[in-house]
PDB file of C-alpha atoms in Angstrom:
ATOM      1  CA  ALA A   1       7.419  14.739 -11.511  1.00 76.00           C
ATOM      2  CA  GLN A   2       7.351  11.319 -10.303  1.00 83.00           C
ATOM      3  CA  SER A   3       4.258   9.277 -10.871  1.00 90.00           C
ATOM      4  CA  VAL A   4       2.729   6.073 -11.438  1.00 94.00           C
ATOM      5  CA  THR A   5      -0.318   5.614 -13.744  1.00 95.00           C
ATOM      6  CA  GLN A   6      -2.588   2.514 -13.800  1.00 96.00           C
ATOM      7  CA  PRO A   7      -4.963   3.357 -16.841  1.00 96.00           C
ATOM      8  CA  ASP A   8      -7.364   0.645 -16.193  1.00 95.00           C
ATOM      9  CA  ILE A   9      -9.659   1.260 -12.892  1.00 95.00           C
ATOM     10  CA  HIS A  10     -11.627  -1.964 -13.496  1.00 97.00           C
ATOM     11  CA  ILE A  11     -10.839  -5.110 -15.552  1.00 97.00           C
ATOM     12  CA  THR A  12     -13.112  -8.005 -15.719  1.00 97.00           C
ATOM     13  CA  VAL A  13     -11.670 -11.319 -17.054  1.00 97.00           C
ATOM     14  CA  SER A  14     -13.200 -14.881 -17.440  1.00 97.00           C
ATOM     15  CA  GLU A  15     -11.831 -17.369 -15.108  1.00 96.00           C
ATOM     16  CA  GLY A  16      -8.978 -19.261 -16.927  1.00 97.00           C
ATOM     17  CA  ALA A  17      -8.213 -16.315 -19.365  1.00 97.00           C
ATOM     18  CA  SER A  18      -5.057 -14.570 -19.449  1.00 97.00           C
ATOM     19  CA  LEU A  19      -4.506 -11.330 -17.896  1.00 97.00           C
ATOM     20  CA  GLU A  20      -2.256  -8.131 -18.379  1.00 97.00           C
ATOM     21  CA  LEU A  21      -2.582  -5.122 -16.171  1.00 98.00           C
ATOM     22  CA  ARG A  22      -0.917  -2.200 -17.256  1.00 98.00           C
ATOM     23  CA  CYS A  23       1.438   0.082 -15.371  1.00 97.00           C
ATOM     24  CA  ASN A  24       3.403   3.331 -16.637  1.00 96.00           C
ATOM     25  CA  TYR A  25       5.674   5.301 -14.578  1.00 95.00           C
ATOM     26  CA  SER A  26       7.607   8.746 -14.511  1.00 92.00           C
ATOM     27  CA  TYR A  27      10.887   8.635 -12.631  1.00 89.00           C
ATOM     28  CA  GLY A  28      13.838  10.474 -12.805  1.00 82.00           C
ATOM     29  CA  ALA A  29      16.283   8.063 -11.356  1.00 79.00           C
ATOM     30  CA  THR A  30      16.820   4.142 -11.642  1.00 81.00           C
ATOM     31  CA  PRO A  31      13.259   2.871 -10.736  1.00 87.00           C
ATOM     32  CA  TYR A  32      12.498   0.301  -8.130  1.00 91.00           C
ATOM     33  CA  LEU A  33       9.164  -1.260  -9.083  1.00 93.00           C
ATOM     34  CA  PHE A  34       6.588  -3.189  -7.331  1.00 94.00           C
ATOM     35  CA  TRP A  35       3.330  -4.843  -7.685  1.00 97.00           C
ATOM     36  CA  TYR A  36       1.181  -5.129  -4.717  1.00 97.00           C
ATOM     37  CA  VAL A  37      -2.090  -7.234  -4.410  1.00 97.00           C
ATOM     38  CA  GLN A  38      -5.159  -6.275  -2.095  1.00 95.00           C
ATOM     39  CA  SER A  39      -7.729  -8.851  -1.304  1.00 94.00           C
ATOM     40  CA  PRO A  40     -11.152  -7.764  -0.094  1.00 90.00           C
ATOM     41  CA  GLY A  41     -10.673  -6.671   3.685  1.00 87.00           C
ATOM     42  CA  GLN A  42      -6.903  -7.166   3.757  1.00 90.00           C
ATOM     43  CA  GLY A  43      -3.723  -5.262   3.503  1.00 92.00           C
ATOM     44  CA  LEU A  44      -1.420  -5.100   0.762  1.00 94.00           C
ATOM     45  CA  GLN A  45       0.890  -7.888  -0.029  1.00 94.00           C
ATOM     46  CA  LEU A  46       4.012  -7.837  -2.113  1.00 94.00           C
ATOM     47  CA  LEU A  47       3.448  -9.822  -5.639  1.00 96.00           C
ATOM     48  CA  LEU A  48       6.862  -9.218  -7.038  1.00 95.00           C
ATOM     49  CA  LYS A  49       9.655  -6.490  -7.636  1.00 93.00           C
ATOM     50  CA  TYR A  50      12.246  -5.439  -9.909  1.00 93.00           C
ATOM     51  CA  PHE A  51      15.272  -3.387  -9.367  1.00 87.00           C
ATOM     52  CA  SER A  52      17.835  -4.817 -12.128  1.00 86.00           C
ATOM     53  CA  GLY A  53      18.668  -7.841 -14.024  1.00 88.00           C
ATOM     54  CA  ASP A  54      16.409  -9.847 -16.035  1.00 89.00           C
ATOM     55  CA  THR A  55      13.523  -7.800 -17.052  1.00 91.00           C
ATOM     56  CA  LEU A  56      11.073 -10.247 -16.718  1.00 96.00           C
ATOM     57  CA  VAL A  57      10.505 -11.058 -13.101  1.00 96.00           C
ATOM     58  CA  GLN A  58       8.508 -13.900 -11.500  1.00 96.00           C
ATOM     59  CA  GLY A  59       6.155 -13.335  -8.387  1.00 95.00           C
ATOM     60  CA  ILE A  60       4.096 -15.131  -6.172  1.00 95.00           C
ATOM     61  CA  LYS A  61       0.619 -16.889  -7.120  1.00 94.00           C
ATOM     62  CA  GLY A  62       1.915 -17.366 -10.686  1.00 96.00           C
ATOM     63  CA  PHE A  63       2.131 -13.640 -11.655  1.00 97.00           C
ATOM     64  CA  GLU A  64       4.959 -12.274 -13.740  1.00 97.00           C
ATOM     65  CA  ALA A  65       5.845  -8.743 -14.936  1.00 98.00           C
ATOM     66  CA  GLU A  66       8.021  -7.299 -17.466  1.00 96.00           C
ATOM     67  CA  PHE A  67      10.183  -4.052 -17.186  1.00 95.00           C
ATOM     68  CA  LYS A  68      10.319  -2.338 -20.646  1.00 94.00           C
ATOM     69  CA  ARG A  69      12.422   0.958 -20.182  1.00 91.00           C
ATOM     70  CA  SER A  70      11.851   2.106 -23.490  1.00 92.00           C
ATOM     71  CA  GLN A  71       8.109   2.406 -22.761  1.00 94.00           C
ATOM     72  CA  SER A  72       8.393   3.156 -19.176  1.00 93.00           C
ATOM     73  CA  SER A  73       6.171   0.291 -18.369  1.00 96.00           C
ATOM     74  CA  PHE A  74       5.990  -2.815 -15.713  1.00 97.00           C
ATOM     75  CA  ASN A  75       3.016  -4.482 -16.812  1.00 98.00           C
ATOM     76  CA  LEU A  76       1.535  -7.429 -14.599  1.00 98.00           C
ATOM     77  CA  ARG A  77       0.734 -10.838 -16.374  1.00 98.00           C
ATOM     78  CA  LYS A  78      -0.783 -13.882 -15.551  1.00 97.00           C
ATOM     79  CA  PRO A  79      -1.427 -16.865 -18.121  1.00 97.00           C
ATOM     80  CA  SER A  80      -4.592 -18.154 -16.488  1.00 97.00           C
ATOM     81  CA  VAL A  81      -6.560 -16.423 -13.739  1.00 97.00           C
ATOM     82  CA  HIS A  82      -8.326 -18.261 -10.723  1.00 96.00           C
ATOM     83  CA  TRP A  83     -11.341 -16.708  -9.344  1.00 95.00           C
ATOM     84  CA  SER A  84      -9.015 -16.272  -6.067  1.00 95.00           C
ATOM     85  CA  ASP A  85      -7.500 -13.547  -8.109  1.00 97.00           C
ATOM     86  CA  ALA A  86      -9.994 -11.022  -7.734  1.00 97.00           C
ATOM     87  CA  ALA A  87      -8.482  -8.177  -5.771  1.00 97.00           C
ATOM     88  CA  GLU A  88      -6.994  -4.687  -6.170  1.00 97.00           C
ATOM     89  CA  TYR A  89      -3.536  -4.433  -7.865  1.00 98.00           C
ATOM     90  CA  PHE A  90      -1.288  -1.462  -7.233  1.00 97.00           C
ATOM     91  CA  CYS A  91       1.735  -0.576  -9.195  1.00 97.00           C
ATOM     92  CA  ALA A  92       4.371   1.192  -7.181  1.00 94.00           C
ATOM     93  CA  VAL A  93       7.830   2.767  -7.963  1.00 92.00           C
ATOM     94  CA  GLY A  94      10.713   4.232  -5.728  1.00 87.00           C
ATOM     95  CA  PRO A  95      14.442   4.332  -5.214  1.00 81.00           C
ATOM     96  CA  TYR A  96      15.947   1.145  -4.016  1.00 75.00           C
ATOM     97  CA  SER A  97      16.103   0.543  -0.290  1.00 70.00           C
ATOM     98  CA  SER A  98      14.159   3.575   0.658  1.00 76.00           C
ATOM     99  CA  ALA A  99      10.383   2.722   1.327  1.00 75.00           C
ATOM    100  CA  SER A 100       9.584   6.104   2.539  1.00 77.00           C
ATOM    101  CA  LYS A 101       9.878   7.490  -1.041  1.00 81.00           C
ATOM    102  CA  ILE A 102       7.417   4.800  -2.706  1.00 87.00           C
ATOM    103  CA  ILE A 103       4.659   6.194  -4.991  1.00 89.00           C
ATOM    104  CA  PHE A 104       1.636   4.160  -5.492  1.00 92.00           C
ATOM    105  CA  GLY A 105      -0.662   3.908  -8.575  1.00 94.00           C
ATOM    106  CA  SER A 106      -4.216   4.552  -7.932  1.00 93.00           C
ATOM    107  CA  GLY A 107      -4.966   0.699  -8.517  1.00 95.00           C
ATOM    108  CA  THR A 108      -6.836  -1.672 -10.689  1.00 97.00           C
ATOM    109  CA  ARG A 109      -9.755  -3.498  -9.522  1.00 97.00           C
ATOM    110  CA  LEU A 110      -9.883  -7.001 -10.956  1.00 97.00           C
ATOM    111  CA  SER A 111     -13.002  -8.995 -11.208  1.00 97.00           C
ATOM    112  CA  ILE A 112     -13.317 -12.702 -12.171  1.00 96.00           C
ATOM    113  CA  ARG A 113     -16.094 -13.808 -14.575  1.00 94.00           C
ATOM    114  CA  PRO A 114     -17.083 -17.520 -13.688  1.00 87.00           C
TER     115      PRO A 114
ATOM    116  CA  ASP B   1       6.942 -13.509  12.023  1.00 62.00           C
ATOM    117  CA  ALA B   2       3.343 -12.574  12.988  1.00 81.00           C
ATOM    118  CA  GLY B   3       3.615  -9.750  10.370  1.00 93.00           C
ATOM    119  CA  VAL B   4       2.461  -6.149  11.203  1.00 96.00           C
ATOM    120  CA  ILE B   5      -0.308  -6.145  13.642  1.00 97.00           C
ATOM    121  CA  GLN B   6      -3.050  -3.478  13.651  1.00 97.00           C
ATOM    122  CA  SER B   7      -5.839  -2.949  16.106  1.00 97.00           C
ATOM    123  CA  PRO B   8      -8.837  -2.485  16.161  1.00 97.00           C
ATOM    124  CA  ARG B   9      -9.846  -4.044  12.801  1.00 96.00           C
ATOM    125  CA  HIS B  10     -13.067  -2.075  12.907  1.00 97.00           C
ATOM    126  CA  GLU B  11     -14.106   1.100  14.651  1.00 97.00           C
ATOM    127  CA  VAL B  12     -17.315   2.785  14.534  1.00 98.00           C
ATOM    128  CA  THR B  13     -17.758   6.006  16.462  1.00 97.00           C
ATOM    129  CA  GLU B  14     -19.638   9.391  16.724  1.00 97.00           C
ATOM    130  CA  MET B  15     -18.305  12.632  15.416  1.00 97.00           C
ATOM    131  CA  GLY B  16     -16.330  14.364  17.968  1.00 97.00           C
ATOM    132  CA  GLN B  17     -15.064  11.280  19.743  1.00 97.00           C
ATOM    133  CA  GLU B  18     -11.366  10.514  20.085  1.00 97.00           C
ATOM    134  CA  VAL B  19     -10.106   7.623  18.123  1.00 98.00           C
ATOM    135  CA  THR B  20      -6.940   5.571  18.601  1.00 98.00           C
ATOM    136  CA  LEU B  21      -5.509   3.234  16.098  1.00 98.00           C
ATOM    137  CA  ARG B  22      -2.807   0.964  17.184  1.00 98.00           C
ATOM    138  CA  CYS B  23       0.089  -0.745  15.480  1.00 98.00           C
ATOM    139  CA  LYS B  24       2.732  -3.275  16.153  1.00 98.00           C
ATOM    140  CA  PRO B  25       5.483  -3.539  13.132  1.00 97.00           C
ATOM    141  CA  ILE B  26       7.596  -6.374  12.415  1.00 95.00           C
ATOM    142  CA  SER B  27      10.370  -7.024  14.815  1.00 95.00           C
ATOM    143  CA  GLY B  28      13.696  -5.747  13.478  1.00 92.00           C
ATOM    144  CA  HIS B  29      11.988  -3.050  11.054  1.00 93.00           C
ATOM    145  CA  ASP B  30      13.232   0.376  11.793  1.00 92.00           C
ATOM    146  CA  TYR B  31      10.502   2.126   9.692  1.00 93.00           C
ATOM    147  CA  LEU B  32       7.157   2.256  10.184  1.00 95.00           C
ATOM    148  CA  PHE B  33       4.365   4.096   8.086  1.00 95.00           C
ATOM    149  CA  TRP B  34       0.694   5.218   8.559  1.00 97.00           C
ATOM    150  CA  TYR B  35      -1.294   5.253   5.310  1.00 96.00           C
ATOM    151  CA  ARG B  36      -4.837   6.216   4.794  1.00 96.00           C
ATOM    152  CA  GLN B  37      -6.878   4.559   1.873  1.00 94.00           C
ATOM    153  CA  THR B  38     -10.444   6.145   0.538  1.00 93.00           C
ATOM    154  CA  MET B  39     -12.178   5.589  -2.760  1.00 89.00           C
ATOM    155  CA  MET B  40     -11.546   9.184  -3.527  1.00 89.00           C
ATOM    156  CA  ARG B  41      -8.014   9.535  -2.909  1.00 89.00           C
ATOM    157  CA  GLY B  42      -6.587   6.108  -2.747  1.00 89.00           C
ATOM    158  CA  LEU B  43      -3.498   5.488  -0.551  1.00 91.00           C
ATOM    159  CA  GLU B  44      -2.016   8.369   0.938  1.00 91.00           C
ATOM    160  CA  LEU B  45       0.932   8.534   3.308  1.00 92.00           C
ATOM    161  CA  LEU B  46       0.197  10.188   6.521  1.00 95.00           C
ATOM    162  CA  ILE B  47       3.512  10.079   8.343  1.00 95.00           C
ATOM    163  CA  TYR B  48       6.428   7.739   8.813  1.00 94.00           C
ATOM    164  CA  PHE B  49       9.123   6.974  11.574  1.00 95.00           C
ATOM    165  CA  ASN B  50      12.497   5.821  11.535  1.00 93.00           C
ATOM    166  CA  ASN B  51      13.786   4.450  14.469  1.00 94.00           C
ATOM    167  CA  ASN B  52      11.027   5.753  16.452  1.00 95.00           C
ATOM    168  CA  VAL B  53      11.672   9.278  15.383  1.00 95.00           C
ATOM    169  CA  PRO B  54       8.890  11.057  13.243  1.00 95.00           C
ATOM    170  CA  ILE B  55      10.540  12.010  10.018  1.00 93.00           C
ATOM    171  CA  ASP B  56       7.844  13.443   7.807  1.00 92.00           C
ATOM    172  CA  ASP B  57       4.283  14.241   8.905  1.00 93.00           C
ATOM    173  CA  SER B  58       3.387  16.414   5.922  1.00 92.00           C
ATOM    174  CA  GLY B  59       0.866  13.998   4.591  1.00 92.00           C
ATOM    175  CA  MET B  60      -1.069  14.477   8.125  1.00 94.00           C
ATOM    176  CA  PRO B  61      -4.489  16.031   7.182  1.00 89.00           C
ATOM    177  CA  GLU B  62      -4.583  18.542   9.992  1.00 87.00           C
ATOM    178  CA  ASP B  63      -3.692  19.029  13.727  1.00 92.00           C
ATOM    179  CA  ARG B  64      -6.719  16.915  14.781  1.00 96.00           C
ATOM    180  CA  PHE B  65      -4.323  13.825  13.615  1.00 97.00           C
ATOM    181  CA  SER B  66      -1.328  13.098  15.591  1.00 97.00           C
ATOM    182  CA  ALA B  67       0.992  10.088  15.871  1.00 98.00           C
ATOM    183  CA  LYS B  68       3.461   8.436  18.240  1.00 97.00           C
ATOM    184  CA  MET B  69       6.001   5.669  18.414  1.00 98.00           C
ATOM    185  CA  PRO B  70       7.100   5.508  21.851  1.00 97.00           C
ATOM    186  CA  ASN B  71       9.183   2.560  21.327  1.00 95.00           C
ATOM    187  CA  ALA B  72      10.241   0.036  18.349  1.00 95.00           C
ATOM    188  CA  SER B  73       7.358  -2.087  18.822  1.00 96.00           C
ATOM    189  CA  PHE B  74       4.350   0.204  19.139  1.00 97.00           C
ATOM    190  CA  SER B  75       2.943   3.219  17.482  1.00 98.00           C
ATOM    191  CA  THR B  76      -0.575   5.091  17.488  1.00 98.00           C
ATOM    192  CA  LEU B  77      -2.305   7.279  15.068  1.00 98.00           C
ATOM    193  CA  LYS B  78      -4.912   9.445  17.151  1.00 98.00           C
ATOM    194  CA  ILE B  79      -7.817  11.484  15.795  1.00 97.00           C
ATOM    195  CA  GLN B  80      -9.142  14.001  18.072  1.00 97.00           C
ATOM    196  CA  PRO B  81     -11.889  15.127  17.695  1.00 96.00           C
ATOM    197  CA  SER B  82     -12.953  12.961  14.838  1.00 97.00           C
ATOM    198  CA  GLU B  83     -15.261  13.838  11.995  1.00 97.00           C
ATOM    199  CA  PRO B  84     -17.412  11.893   9.312  1.00 97.00           C
ATOM    200  CA  ARG B  85     -14.726  12.788   6.405  1.00 96.00           C
ATOM    201  CA  ASP B  86     -12.225  10.684   8.545  1.00 97.00           C
ATOM    202  CA  SER B  87     -13.942   7.657   7.578  1.00 97.00           C
ATOM    203  CA  ALA B  88     -11.330   5.350   5.861  1.00 97.00           C
ATOM    204  CA  VAL B  89      -9.205   2.381   6.175  1.00 96.00           C
ATOM    205  CA  TYR B  90      -5.886   3.081   8.010  1.00 97.00           C
ATOM    206  CA  PHE B  91      -2.908   0.870   7.275  1.00 97.00           C
ATOM    207  CA  CYS B  92       0.263   0.484   9.230  1.00 97.00           C
ATOM    208  CA  ALA B  93       3.220  -0.543   7.395  1.00 96.00           C
ATOM    209  CA  SER B  94       6.892  -1.490   8.244  1.00 94.00           C
ATOM    210  CA  SER B  95      10.020  -1.835   6.342  1.00 91.00           C
ATOM    211  CA  ALA B  96      13.868  -2.297   7.311  1.00 88.00           C
ATOM    212  CA  THR B  97      16.619  -0.115   6.222  1.00 78.00           C
ATOM    213  CA  SER B  98      18.668  -3.205   5.624  1.00 69.00           C
ATOM    214  CA  GLY B  99      16.068  -4.619   3.165  1.00 66.00           C
ATOM    215  CA  SER B 100      15.206  -3.527  -0.348  1.00 70.00           C
ATOM    216  CA  GLY B 101      12.634  -0.958   0.391  1.00 75.00           C
ATOM    217  CA  GLU B 102       9.439  -2.964   0.418  1.00 85.00           C
ATOM    218  CA  LEU B 103       6.841  -2.398   2.547  1.00 91.00           C
ATOM    219  CA  PHE B 104       5.078  -4.917   4.938  1.00 93.00           C
ATOM    220  CA  PHE B 105       1.458  -3.821   5.500  1.00 95.00           C
ATOM    221  CA  GLY B 106      -0.926  -4.958   8.462  1.00 96.00           C
ATOM    222  CA  GLU B 107      -4.617  -5.631   7.544  1.00 95.00           C
ATOM    223  CA  GLY B 108      -5.869  -2.079   8.263  1.00 96.00           C
ATOM    224  CA  SER B 109      -8.202  -0.514  10.735  1.00 97.00           C
ATOM    225  CA  ARG B 110     -11.507   0.434   9.009  1.00 97.00           C
ATOM    226  CA  LEU B 111     -12.789   3.685  10.571  1.00 98.00           C
ATOM    227  CA  THR B 112     -16.468   4.816  10.396  1.00 98.00           C
ATOM    228  CA  VAL B 113     -17.308   8.207  11.849  1.00 97.00           C
ATOM    229  CA  LEU B 114     -20.969   8.791  12.117  1.00 96.00           C
TER     230      LEU B 114
END
C-alpha cells in the first residue's frame, strides 16, 4: 500500500538549533516527494520537491531535504531554526505530474523554544 | 498571480443550515481539489475536477456534500444540511497538467457548525 509516515507528531527545538523532520514513504513506482508547510491559519505552501537528480534538494526559507532510496526516506532539515519556522510540516508523495494522486502524511507540528 | 482564493475565511452556522464555500483557482490551472482538514483525520481529499468535470468524488463523506465547477475560474462546495461533525477547515487547491504535479492551496475556509 502507498503511504507516508511522519513518526513525530510534535517537535520542539530551541531557536538557532538545527532541525530534522522525518518522513518515510511506501510507494510502488518512482516517487515524487514534497514537503509542505502550513503556518497557523494559512494554507499549505510548497517548501521543496524531489523527483530525480541530486538527492539533496534545496527549498525556500533555508530548508533542504535528502532523498534516501535505500531507506525510503525524505527527511527535512534546517541548520538553524527561527521563531517564524513554527508551523505544521507535511511530507507528501505521488507520481510525477499527477497531483490527484498525492498522498499526505499526518504532519509534524514544530514549536520553537525562545 | 493572486493565488487560489477562497471565501469565506470563517463561517459559523447552526446545525441544519446550508453552507456554501467558494473557490477561485489559479488562472490556467486545469485541476481543482477540495480538501478537508481536521485534527482527527488530518488532510482528506474530498473531490477533484479536471477541466471543470468532476473526476473522483469518492472522498465526499455523504450526500449532504456536493461540489460544482461551472467554469474554469469558480467552484463551490455545498453542505446541506450542515451538522456539527462537519466543522473543519476546508481547503481548495489547484494544479496544472503542464506542471510537475504540485498543489497550490488557498488559505482555507474554517467552518464551525453549532
